[in-house]
XYZ file of C-alpha atoms in Angstrom:
679
model
C -15.076 9.527 -32.385
C -13.390 7.188 -34.811
C -9.987 8.817 -34.408
C -9.742 7.354 -30.903
C -11.635 4.186 -31.715
C -14.176 4.435 -28.899
C -16.730 1.684 -28.439
C -20.409 2.543 -28.189
C -20.466 2.144 -24.413
C -17.436 4.472 -24.084
C -19.178 7.103 -26.197
C -22.149 6.787 -23.876
C -20.256 7.306 -20.599
C -18.224 10.351 -21.749
C -21.205 12.475 -22.807
C -21.724 14.383 -19.541
C -17.975 14.901 -19.106
C -17.773 16.437 -22.603
C -20.526 18.831 -21.556
C -18.327 19.985 -18.654
C -19.947 18.135 -15.752
C -17.943 16.610 -12.918
C -18.215 12.881 -13.590
C -17.084 9.507 -12.232
C -16.915 6.925 -15.040
C -17.685 3.430 -13.783
C -16.490 0.731 -16.188
C -15.103 -2.744 -15.437
C -11.414 -3.628 -15.665
C -10.612 -3.884 -19.372
C -13.509 -1.616 -20.350
C -11.249 1.177 -21.571
C -11.611 3.850 -18.890
C -8.259 5.429 -19.744
C -9.117 5.654 -23.449
C -12.367 7.376 -22.512
C -10.382 9.823 -20.352
C -8.038 10.598 -23.275
C -11.052 11.485 -25.382
C -12.508 13.741 -22.676
C -9.126 15.475 -22.272
C -8.881 16.040 -26.030
C -12.367 17.549 -26.284
C -11.714 19.669 -23.210
C -8.531 21.131 -24.709
C -10.230 21.719 -28.062
C -13.224 23.473 -26.533
C -11.384 25.569 -23.931
C -8.469 27.660 -25.265
C -5.683 27.849 -22.680
C -7.011 24.795 -20.850
C -4.690 22.740 -18.671
C -5.186 19.089 -17.674
C -3.678 17.103 -14.805
C -3.888 13.299 -14.943
C -3.390 11.971 -11.414
C -2.368 8.399 -10.576
C -1.763 6.655 -7.263
C 1.261 4.561 -8.274
C 4.549 5.742 -9.796
C 4.688 3.179 -12.613
C 1.298 4.350 -13.908
C 2.743 7.751 -14.832
C 4.964 6.276 -17.530
C 2.303 3.773 -18.591
C -0.441 6.365 -19.161
C 1.954 8.707 -20.919
C 3.424 6.134 -23.316
C 0.410 3.890 -23.941
C -2.502 6.327 -24.112
C -2.068 10.080 -23.760
C 1.075 10.743 -25.779
C 0.178 8.523 -28.775
C -3.213 10.241 -29.176
C -2.511 13.794 -27.990
C 1.258 14.234 -28.273
C 1.230 15.722 -31.766
C -1.131 18.566 -30.894
C -0.418 19.251 -27.236
C 2.503 19.592 -24.837
C 2.567 16.631 -22.431
C 4.901 15.992 -19.536
C 5.083 12.907 -17.266
C 6.348 13.662 -13.740
C 6.975 11.223 -10.921
C 9.193 11.111 -7.853
C 11.898 9.553 -10.022
C 12.421 12.605 -12.274
C 14.046 15.983 -11.604
C 11.070 17.952 -12.932
C 9.220 17.339 -9.679
C 11.541 19.890 -8.054
C 10.291 22.584 -10.445
C 6.724 21.400 -10.780
C 5.214 24.861 -11.167
C 7.371 25.597 -14.214
C 6.497 22.214 -15.756
C 2.802 22.984 -15.293
C 3.186 26.410 -16.862
C 4.960 25.018 -19.929
C 2.542 22.105 -20.540
C -1.013 21.427 -21.644
C -1.235 18.034 -19.946
C 0.661 16.965 -16.830
C 0.619 13.273 -15.894
C 1.871 12.815 -12.344
C 1.473 10.992 -9.069
C -1.146 12.676 -6.911
C 1.408 13.189 -4.146
C 3.449 15.490 -6.377
C 0.442 17.729 -6.970
C -0.440 17.695 -3.269
C 3.140 18.662 -2.388
C 2.995 21.531 -4.884
C -0.332 22.768 -3.498
C 1.151 22.796 0.025
C 4.583 24.208 -0.891
C 4.650 28.013 -0.957
C 8.144 28.269 -2.453
C 8.350 30.034 -5.804
C 8.776 27.602 -8.678
C 7.279 24.770 -6.656
C 3.818 26.081 -5.703
C 0.711 25.723 -7.846
C -2.948 26.549 -7.294
C -5.856 24.266 -8.120
C -7.304 26.997 -10.330
C -4.299 26.760 -12.664
C -5.897 23.563 -13.979
C -9.158 23.312 -15.882
C -9.536 19.509 -15.701
C -8.342 17.021 -13.073
C -8.490 13.312 -13.986
C -8.312 10.861 -11.068
C -7.288 7.323 -12.052
C -8.636 4.572 -9.739
C -10.703 7.253 -8.048
C -12.294 4.900 -5.489
C -9.167 5.694 -3.448
C -10.598 9.192 -2.835
C -11.441 8.643 0.808
C -10.205 9.183 4.377
C -6.541 10.266 4.543
C -5.641 9.222 0.979
C -3.768 11.746 -1.139
C -6.621 11.952 -3.668
C -8.918 13.031 -0.862
C -6.422 15.585 0.426
C -6.466 17.255 -2.988
C -10.248 17.091 -3.193
C -10.574 18.411 0.371
C -8.868 21.581 -0.868
C -11.214 21.635 -3.856
C -14.392 21.140 -1.827
C -13.407 23.795 0.720
C -12.869 26.307 -2.081
C -16.199 25.281 -3.621
C -18.111 25.743 -0.351
C -16.489 29.155 0.134
C -17.287 30.145 -3.455
C -13.621 30.802 -4.269
C -13.411 31.322 -8.031
C -13.522 28.975 -11.002
C -12.496 25.420 -10.117
C -11.332 22.687 -12.494
C -13.668 20.079 -13.909
C -13.325 16.647 -12.259
C -13.201 13.286 -14.048
C -12.883 10.121 -11.953
C -12.223 6.603 -13.275
C -13.054 3.421 -11.372
C -13.865 -0.240 -11.910
C -15.696 -0.375 -8.583
C -16.366 2.115 -5.786
C -17.257 -0.808 -3.494
C -19.669 -0.653 -0.571
C -17.318 0.756 2.072
C -17.896 -2.284 4.331
C -21.660 -1.717 4.204
C -23.837 -4.838 4.180
C -27.174 -3.146 3.441
C -28.456 -1.254 0.430
C -28.858 1.890 2.524
C -25.275 1.743 3.737
C -23.966 1.022 0.234
C -25.911 4.005 -1.177
C -24.418 6.228 1.537
C -20.934 5.004 0.587
C -21.435 5.724 -3.115
C -22.798 9.169 -2.226
C -19.716 9.740 -0.064
C -17.414 8.946 -3.007
C -19.502 11.251 -5.214
C -19.280 13.994 -2.583
C -15.528 13.531 -2.163
C -15.083 13.968 -5.929
C -17.921 16.503 -6.251
C -19.210 14.377 -9.127
C -22.091 12.335 -10.487
C -21.430 8.678 -11.319
C -22.175 7.373 -14.823
C -22.146 3.907 -16.369
C -23.286 2.272 -19.576
C -27.025 1.626 -19.766
C -27.995 1.784 -23.444
C -24.944 -0.172 -24.624
C -24.451 -2.442 -21.611
C -24.811 -5.475 -23.889
C -21.870 -4.287 -26.036
C -19.812 -3.773 -22.888
C -20.575 -7.295 -21.697
C -19.433 -8.733 -25.049
C -16.243 -6.651 -25.004
C -15.367 -7.528 -21.396
C -16.607 -11.093 -20.787
C -16.510 -12.536 -17.295
C -14.173 -15.508 -16.792
C -15.404 -18.906 -15.690
C -15.183 -18.950 -11.915
C -13.987 -22.159 -10.322
C -13.620 -23.052 -6.657
C -10.757 -25.509 -6.247
C -11.525 -26.935 -2.817
C -8.644 -28.358 -0.782
C -9.035 -31.232 1.666
C -8.005 -30.660 5.256
C -4.433 -31.606 6.092
C -4.657 -35.085 7.649
C -1.559 -34.606 9.822
C 0.532 -31.550 10.638
C 3.330 -32.514 13.047
C 5.362 -29.457 11.991
C 2.524 -27.129 12.969
C 1.896 -29.118 16.131
C 5.526 -28.653 17.138
C 5.276 -24.894 16.625
C 2.117 -24.777 18.743
C 3.813 -26.770 21.515
C 6.704 -24.280 21.557
C 4.244 -21.383 21.682
C 2.512 -22.974 24.664
C 5.855 -23.124 26.484
C 6.250 -19.383 25.871
C 2.703 -18.822 27.188
C 3.628 -20.730 30.346
C 6.858 -18.744 30.707
C 5.069 -15.400 30.610
C 1.860 -16.532 32.378
C 2.455 -14.673 35.681
C 2.916 -11.414 33.756
C -0.028 -11.700 31.365
C -3.733 -11.315 32.070
C -4.782 -11.054 28.406
C -6.801 -13.869 26.872
C -5.370 -14.745 23.457
C -7.521 -16.111 20.673
C -6.835 -19.216 18.586
C -3.181 -19.805 17.685
C -2.393 -19.673 13.985
C -4.977 -17.023 13.084
C -4.928 -13.336 12.154
C -6.914 -12.679 15.336
C -4.141 -14.191 17.439
C -1.616 -11.963 15.664
C -3.697 -8.886 16.526
C -3.779 -10.020 20.170
C -0.008 -10.439 20.508
C 0.547 -7.025 18.898
C -1.566 -5.548 21.703
C 0.289 -7.712 24.224
C 3.671 -6.345 23.095
C 2.418 -2.765 23.470
C 1.122 -3.597 26.926
C 4.499 -5.063 27.903
C 6.248 -1.882 26.801
C 3.720 0.363 28.583
C 4.081 -1.675 31.809
C 7.909 -1.633 31.526
C 7.702 -5.428 31.404
C 10.357 -6.584 28.966
C 9.545 -10.278 29.506
C 5.973 -9.736 28.315
C 6.990 -7.518 25.360
C 9.676 -9.873 24.066
C 7.570 -13.010 24.485
C 4.819 -11.298 22.474
C 7.270 -10.434 19.668
C 8.488 -14.022 19.461
C 4.946 -15.405 19.602
C 4.126 -13.235 16.595
C 7.024 -14.805 14.683
C 5.800 -18.306 15.525
C 2.275 -17.364 14.516
C 3.600 -15.999 11.213
C 5.332 -19.337 10.702
C 2.031 -21.149 11.303
C 0.274 -18.921 8.769
C 3.044 -19.554 6.233
C 2.837 -23.286 6.934
C -0.885 -23.084 6.176
C -0.304 -21.108 2.949
C 2.830 -22.542 1.348
C 5.435 -25.146 2.360
C 6.739 -26.258 5.742
C 10.265 -25.398 4.659
C 9.197 -21.813 3.969
C 7.886 -21.499 7.519
C 11.077 -23.019 8.914
C 13.286 -20.655 6.917
C 11.415 -17.619 8.230
C 11.954 -18.701 11.837
C 15.566 -19.639 11.176
C 16.247 -16.206 9.645
C 14.616 -14.452 12.612
C 16.668 -16.334 15.206
C 19.920 -16.001 13.265
C 19.850 -12.301 14.185
C 19.232 -13.027 17.870
C 22.214 -15.209 18.772
C 24.543 -12.296 19.556
C 22.015 -9.799 20.912
C 20.611 -11.474 24.050
C 20.558 -9.076 26.998
C 18.743 -10.969 29.773
C 17.174 -14.273 30.855
C 14.090 -13.749 28.670
C 16.262 -13.617 25.548
C 18.226 -16.701 26.589
C 15.020 -18.670 27.216
C 13.466 -17.728 23.854
C 16.660 -18.338 21.901
C 17.274 -21.626 23.714
C 13.742 -22.835 22.972
C 14.278 -22.474 19.235
C 17.769 -23.985 19.313
C 16.490 -27.047 21.209
C 13.749 -27.682 18.625
C 15.518 -26.493 15.473
C 16.740 -29.908 14.337
C 13.308 -31.497 14.862
C 11.558 -28.708 12.949
C 13.997 -28.976 10.052
C 13.495 -32.739 9.819
C 9.697 -32.410 9.830
C 9.835 -29.631 7.221
C 11.668 -31.964 4.864
C 9.123 -34.780 5.134
C 6.912 -34.702 1.999
C 4.359 -36.928 3.731
C 3.145 -33.922 5.747
C 3.251 -31.270 3.003
C 0.551 -28.664 2.573
C -2.242 -30.095 0.343
C -2.863 -26.610 -1.080
C 0.422 -26.899 -2.984
C -0.773 -30.049 -4.768
C -4.035 -28.328 -5.701
C -2.155 -25.272 -6.964
C 0.114 -27.469 -9.058
C -2.913 -29.177 -10.593
C -4.585 -25.844 -11.361
C -1.478 -24.504 -13.113
C -0.843 -27.711 -15.066
C -4.460 -27.832 -16.217
C -3.943 -24.465 -17.928
C -0.273 -24.469 -18.904
C -0.054 -28.141 -19.786
C -2.181 -27.676 -22.907
C 0.740 -26.466 -24.997
C -0.847 -23.121 -25.919
C 0.309 -19.593 -25.141
C -1.266 -19.413 -21.701
C -0.671 -16.484 -19.386
C -1.676 -16.237 -15.788
C -1.453 -14.248 -12.569
C -1.176 -15.963 -9.194
C -2.371 -13.557 -6.491
C -1.173 -14.106 -2.941
C -1.308 -12.027 0.226
C 2.234 -11.035 1.174
C 5.568 -10.222 -0.446
C 7.021 -13.060 1.560
C 4.588 -15.602 0.084
C 5.351 -14.400 -3.466
C 8.994 -15.320 -2.883
C 8.066 -18.691 -1.378
C 5.776 -19.523 -4.307
C 8.364 -18.392 -6.848
C 10.948 -20.688 -5.258
C 8.432 -23.547 -5.394
C 7.519 -22.947 -9.056
C 11.168 -22.593 -10.086
C 12.131 -25.885 -8.437
C 9.067 -27.900 -9.434
C 10.009 -30.239 -12.291
C 6.408 -30.718 -13.447
C 5.741 -26.994 -13.688
C 9.017 -26.343 -15.461
C 8.289 -29.125 -17.932
C 4.928 -27.451 -18.661
C 6.840 -24.355 -19.774
C 5.968 -22.056 -16.905
C 8.253 -19.011 -16.811
C 7.430 -17.166 -13.615
C 8.449 -13.904 -11.998
C 7.513 -11.962 -8.874
C 5.594 -8.676 -9.026
C 5.286 -6.749 -5.767
C 5.115 -3.144 -4.654
C 8.121 -0.873 -4.890
C 10.130 0.069 -1.824
C 13.299 -0.605 0.108
C 14.137 -3.923 1.699
C 14.811 -7.512 0.829
C 11.274 -8.358 -0.307
C 10.616 -5.152 -2.244
C 11.123 -4.396 -5.935
C 12.578 -1.291 -7.511
C 10.519 0.653 -10.051
C 12.847 -0.528 -12.820
C 12.443 -4.153 -11.762
C 8.678 -3.712 -11.902
C 8.868 -2.236 -15.403
C 11.164 -5.027 -16.641
C 8.875 -7.716 -15.220
C 5.738 -6.244 -16.784
C 7.501 -5.735 -20.132
C 8.707 -9.353 -20.148
C 5.214 -10.574 -19.279
C 3.749 -8.454 -22.043
C 6.172 -9.715 -24.696
C 5.825 -13.362 -23.653
C 9.243 -13.903 -22.061
C 7.290 -14.606 -18.886
C 3.900 -16.297 -18.685
C 3.130 -16.355 -14.956
C 3.205 -13.440 -12.542
C 3.241 -14.248 -8.835
C 1.874 -11.045 -7.433
C 0.530 -9.182 -4.461
C -2.394 -6.800 -4.950
C -0.279 -4.453 -7.097
C -1.381 -6.288 -10.286
C -5.072 -5.989 -9.425
C -5.588 -2.460 -10.679
C -4.202 0.039 -13.152
C -1.305 -1.889 -14.615
C -1.215 -2.423 -18.375
C -1.048 -6.207 -18.282
C -2.061 -8.316 -21.288
C -5.162 -10.422 -21.175
C -4.718 -13.577 -19.108
C -6.533 -16.865 -19.399
C -5.860 -17.837 -15.781
C -6.162 -15.856 -12.571
C -5.600 -17.719 -9.300
C -6.562 -16.314 -5.917
C -4.423 -18.157 -3.392
C -4.882 -17.751 0.360
C -6.489 -14.326 0.043
C -9.003 -12.474 2.189
C -9.762 -9.210 0.392
C -12.712 -6.922 -0.295
C -15.095 -6.836 -3.237
C -13.090 -4.151 -5.073
C -9.912 -6.260 -5.115
C -11.884 -9.346 -6.149
C -13.535 -7.557 -9.090
C -10.257 -6.108 -10.300
C -8.410 -9.408 -10.022
C -11.215 -11.180 -11.873
C -11.010 -8.514 -14.568
C -7.458 -9.582 -15.369
C -8.785 -12.835 -16.857
C -10.111 -11.406 -20.122
C -8.909 -13.887 -22.742
C -11.472 -16.170 -24.409
C -12.279 -19.172 -22.211
C -10.368 -17.741 -19.257
C -10.559 -19.205 -15.749
C -10.732 -17.462 -12.375
C -9.702 -20.004 -9.732
C -10.099 -19.687 -5.971
C -7.975 -22.207 -4.081
C -9.295 -22.604 -0.556
C -10.219 -25.225 2.047
C -13.872 -26.227 2.366
C -15.699 -23.799 4.677
C -12.460 -21.849 5.070
C -12.454 -18.055 5.561
C -11.212 -17.474 1.990
C -14.222 -19.273 0.549
C -16.642 -17.473 2.861
C -15.146 -14.101 1.914
C -15.239 -14.869 -1.801
C -18.947 -15.684 -1.580
C -19.574 -12.532 0.436
C -17.713 -10.446 -2.157
C -19.993 -11.794 -4.879
C -22.995 -10.472 -2.948
C -21.239 -7.161 -2.257
C -20.489 -6.768 -5.970
C -24.218 -7.022 -6.684
C -24.910 -4.633 -3.801
C -22.494 -2.089 -5.308
C -24.346 -2.217 -8.646
C -27.705 -1.773 -6.912
C -26.399 1.184 -4.883
C -24.988 2.926 -7.953
C -28.301 2.472 -9.784
C -30.207 4.027 -6.869
C -27.830 6.998 -6.770
C -28.182 7.453 -10.531
C -31.984 7.402 -10.186
C -32.007 10.214 -7.605
C -33.595 13.518 -8.536
C -30.669 15.805 -9.578
C -31.691 18.527 -7.139
C -31.921 16.010 -4.295
C -28.549 14.484 -5.289
C -26.662 17.799 -5.285
C -28.321 18.855 -2.025
C -27.238 15.566 -0.450
C -23.597 15.685 -1.561
C -23.312 19.347 -0.466
C -24.597 18.287 2.950
C -22.040 15.448 3.065
C -19.256 17.834 2.009
C -20.200 20.426 4.645
C -20.277 17.822 7.419
C -16.932 16.377 6.259
C -15.335 19.849 6.322
C -16.596 20.465 9.846
C -15.346 17.074 11.078
C -11.974 17.657 9.402
C -11.509 20.996 11.165
C -12.446 19.490 14.513
C -10.002 16.635 13.856
C -7.202 19.056 13.006
C -7.821 21.010 16.215
C -7.685 17.767 18.198
C -4.415 16.741 16.525
C -2.851 20.153 17.169
C -3.889 19.942 20.810
C -2.444 16.437 21.121
C 0.862 17.403 19.473
C 1.364 20.251 21.941
C 0.344 18.235 24.978
C 3.888 17.832 26.340
C 7.159 19.673 26.015
C 9.882 17.695 24.232
C 12.236 18.124 27.195
C 9.797 16.150 29.340
C 9.822 13.137 27.000
C 12.413 10.372 27.122
C 12.935 7.980 24.205
C 13.947 4.385 24.937
C 14.909 1.507 22.687
C 11.704 -0.472 22.212
C 13.533 -3.773 22.532
C 15.892 -3.395 25.522
C 14.292 -0.324 27.193
C 17.616 1.563 27.406
C 17.000 5.353 27.617
C 18.721 6.945 24.618
C 17.359 10.435 23.923
C 15.203 13.343 25.006
C 12.266 14.537 22.947
C 13.969 17.928 22.687
C 16.855 16.272 20.806
C 14.529 15.569 17.871
C 14.239 18.084 15.030
C 12.179 17.976 11.838
C 13.751 18.383 8.388
C 11.574 19.314 5.382
C 8.479 18.097 7.233
C 9.665 14.515 6.593
C 12.801 13.507 8.497
C 12.884 13.321 12.300
C 16.552 13.505 13.256
C 18.450 13.513 16.536
C 20.819 16.496 16.645
C 22.404 15.713 20.024
C 26.033 14.682 19.335
C 26.003 12.466 22.453
C 23.360 10.245 20.824
C 26.055 8.579 18.731
C 27.268 6.516 21.696
C 23.889 4.741 21.843
C 23.875 3.302 18.330
C 26.038 1.365 15.906
C 25.940 1.499 12.135
C 25.250 -1.313 9.677
C 25.168 -1.567 5.918
C 24.748 1.281 3.458
C 21.160 2.067 2.460
C 20.600 2.293 -1.294
C 17.537 3.989 -2.728
C 16.450 3.955 -6.350
C 15.503 7.623 -6.241
C 17.809 10.568 -5.642
C 16.891 13.609 -3.581
C 17.851 17.244 -3.894
C 18.744 17.998 -0.270
C 19.846 14.665 1.186
C 21.160 11.191 0.505
C 20.902 7.987 2.565
C 23.697 6.786 4.800
C 23.958 3.575 6.791
C 21.444 1.629 8.870
C 21.570 2.485 12.569
C 20.861 -0.029 15.370
C 20.780 -0.021 19.147
C 24.301 -0.529 20.501
C 22.944 -2.655 23.352
C 20.545 -5.068 21.595
C 20.927 -4.403 17.814
C 17.295 -3.301 17.398
C 17.120 -1.371 14.113
C 16.224 2.282 14.669
C 16.432 3.925 11.247
C 19.241 5.237 9.064
C 21.700 8.061 8.785
C 21.030 10.814 6.269
C 23.620 13.141 4.801
C 21.855 16.511 4.724
C 23.207 19.139 2.314
C 26.365 17.007 2.021
C 27.585 18.358 5.342
C 25.369 17.145 8.199
C 25.353 13.386 8.909
C 22.285 12.882 11.079
C 20.464 9.828 12.525
C 16.972 9.705 10.997
C 14.727 7.765 13.389
C 11.573 5.683 12.981
C 9.472 6.300 16.072
C 7.889 2.830 15.880
C 11.240 1.450 17.071
C 11.144 3.420 20.324
C 9.108 3.669 23.496
C 8.410 7.047 25.076
C 8.309 7.890 28.762
C 5.869 10.788 29.159
C 4.526 12.577 32.257
C 1.522 10.234 31.973
C 3.435 6.983 31.568
C 5.173 4.919 28.903
C 3.645 4.647 25.435
C 4.363 3.741 21.811
C 3.168 5.052 18.427
C 3.578 3.839 14.864
C 4.176 7.210 13.220
C 5.622 10.546 14.225
C 2.333 12.303 13.459
C 0.842 10.521 16.485
C 3.335 11.767 19.101
C 2.124 13.994 21.935
C 4.942 16.545 21.994
C 6.058 19.389 19.770
C 9.054 18.919 17.468
C 10.896 22.023 16.270
C 12.112 22.569 12.720
C 15.779 21.768 12.098
C 17.876 24.939 11.893
C 20.767 24.149 9.570
C 22.665 27.378 10.298
C 22.444 26.862 14.066
C 23.569 23.249 13.646
C 26.637 24.362 11.694
C 27.479 27.067 14.256
C 27.210 24.587 17.123
C 29.306 21.976 15.338
C 31.933 24.323 13.875
C 32.094 27.311 16.277
C 35.561 28.325 15.078
C 34.239 29.045 11.592
C 31.699 31.553 12.932
C 33.935 33.578 15.280
């Protein structure tokens, strides 16, 4: 295996896959799972004339990374490879790309779309492939796209439908699935095995070599003292109490402690209750309380000024959109206290002690004058921007030579990055132009990031999988894994729990590996059969729910001001994605904002402008220009309330509505809009 330079432990874990078994390879971050997969793919193609391999990833940027860094350099001379993501035109002719290639590297969603699409040139069958490789395969569960693909596979297997492709899964940790006992953890590992129809393998004989190749960093708990005084936070809590008093007659819900995630969950429920009860006072107070609670959480994580800026930005959009006394009270409350909050936020005497600890942690590593590299993990996109601003304006950190950048998930909006921005940031980190990434969970898994000698977990409450993957980023000699948290705080408690869950995962995997093969395959077939039955029952329930009401009997209202704006029958579905309002009278209910720009281009449509409620400026969605001739409002149902025959309700996603939506008929739309052309 010298041509691919496999280590002894890699040679060990690929053996069953080379023999044609369905296998999950369990190796830690940095253990070379992808290189092992390249070797399996090569042997598979050599041993099976006419074979076809699909390498599936769960993030767009991993398509290019796997193609350029691993598969093409080692297999490109002998085989036809094609990388396909949502950014390239080949996705529109996926079936032809598959036919003309030996190895397809793509996002799993593209394959799922092709399996579901019956149009010629776009449809493929699972049996067209002989090997499916699932990167970060622990995501094969519930409604994830990996599991949707494997649901198709398992159903065909249980029905005995022909020759199916071999499966190869790659993971650094399957986790325990929230189990706290060995029995529950074993059941979770068996569930992952059943979902992927695979055994799970790890290094046993050469575990010592693996440990030397992938050393664990030194773990350090940097404990922060409690804030002695917090007048800024106290002021926010006082304002929240005034809102509680204002809405007291309308609310019978007991809210948990202010400034916690539990409180946030409570006010989310309170807002929904206000909408359902047609009580705008309750709904709006709940929305504003959530903003104040967010500010408290930010104040506890980063600087006071960051919390103030978030509130200031929120209320800057409210000054011209007040519609009743509730709005005037809430807006007036902030305006009355704005100057005091700003003054407190600028007083260094009351600053968050976590910032001082973070500064010390960074200086301890970067102040040594060597080529240090680190990743600072934080919870939200918003906090990455706050921390970047702090690092960039901190004289001590700049003097230490810290060159920081933000790395967050791709998307649209002020706190999102484009795919190209992600690639540029990672490239600059790799070549040394940057030496500190301030990142959300996106940098925990999959990304080709050079070895770091410092990983900081800052204000994070995550599971054991995320903790293991973040820790695995600190692979340089003498590296440090720092957890910055208050004594007895929830972050510290969770970190300790994750350590125990990591051990529990290893124990569960060992027990599954020790099972009698006949017993193992009997068990996963039983799990697969039960899952198929439950899935069919769930689909029947969803179909029944979706046809519960007729669209004409549903009225849509702005979720903010409760103005009725549309009938459910006005909504049509385009390409199983876009829910648009085709009623021309709808235009009088909304106003347009700025142009929406997307990094990707689409074959059938292009984005237009943001649309907002004409009465209160609540954002509803955006216009889309369909086939360059139909400008239609594309709506997000989370921004609306629905009056149904059984009362008022809200949902987050269109899939959860209780009425049937018809497909958009483009020809009928054109005839209705331009009748003279069809006479």
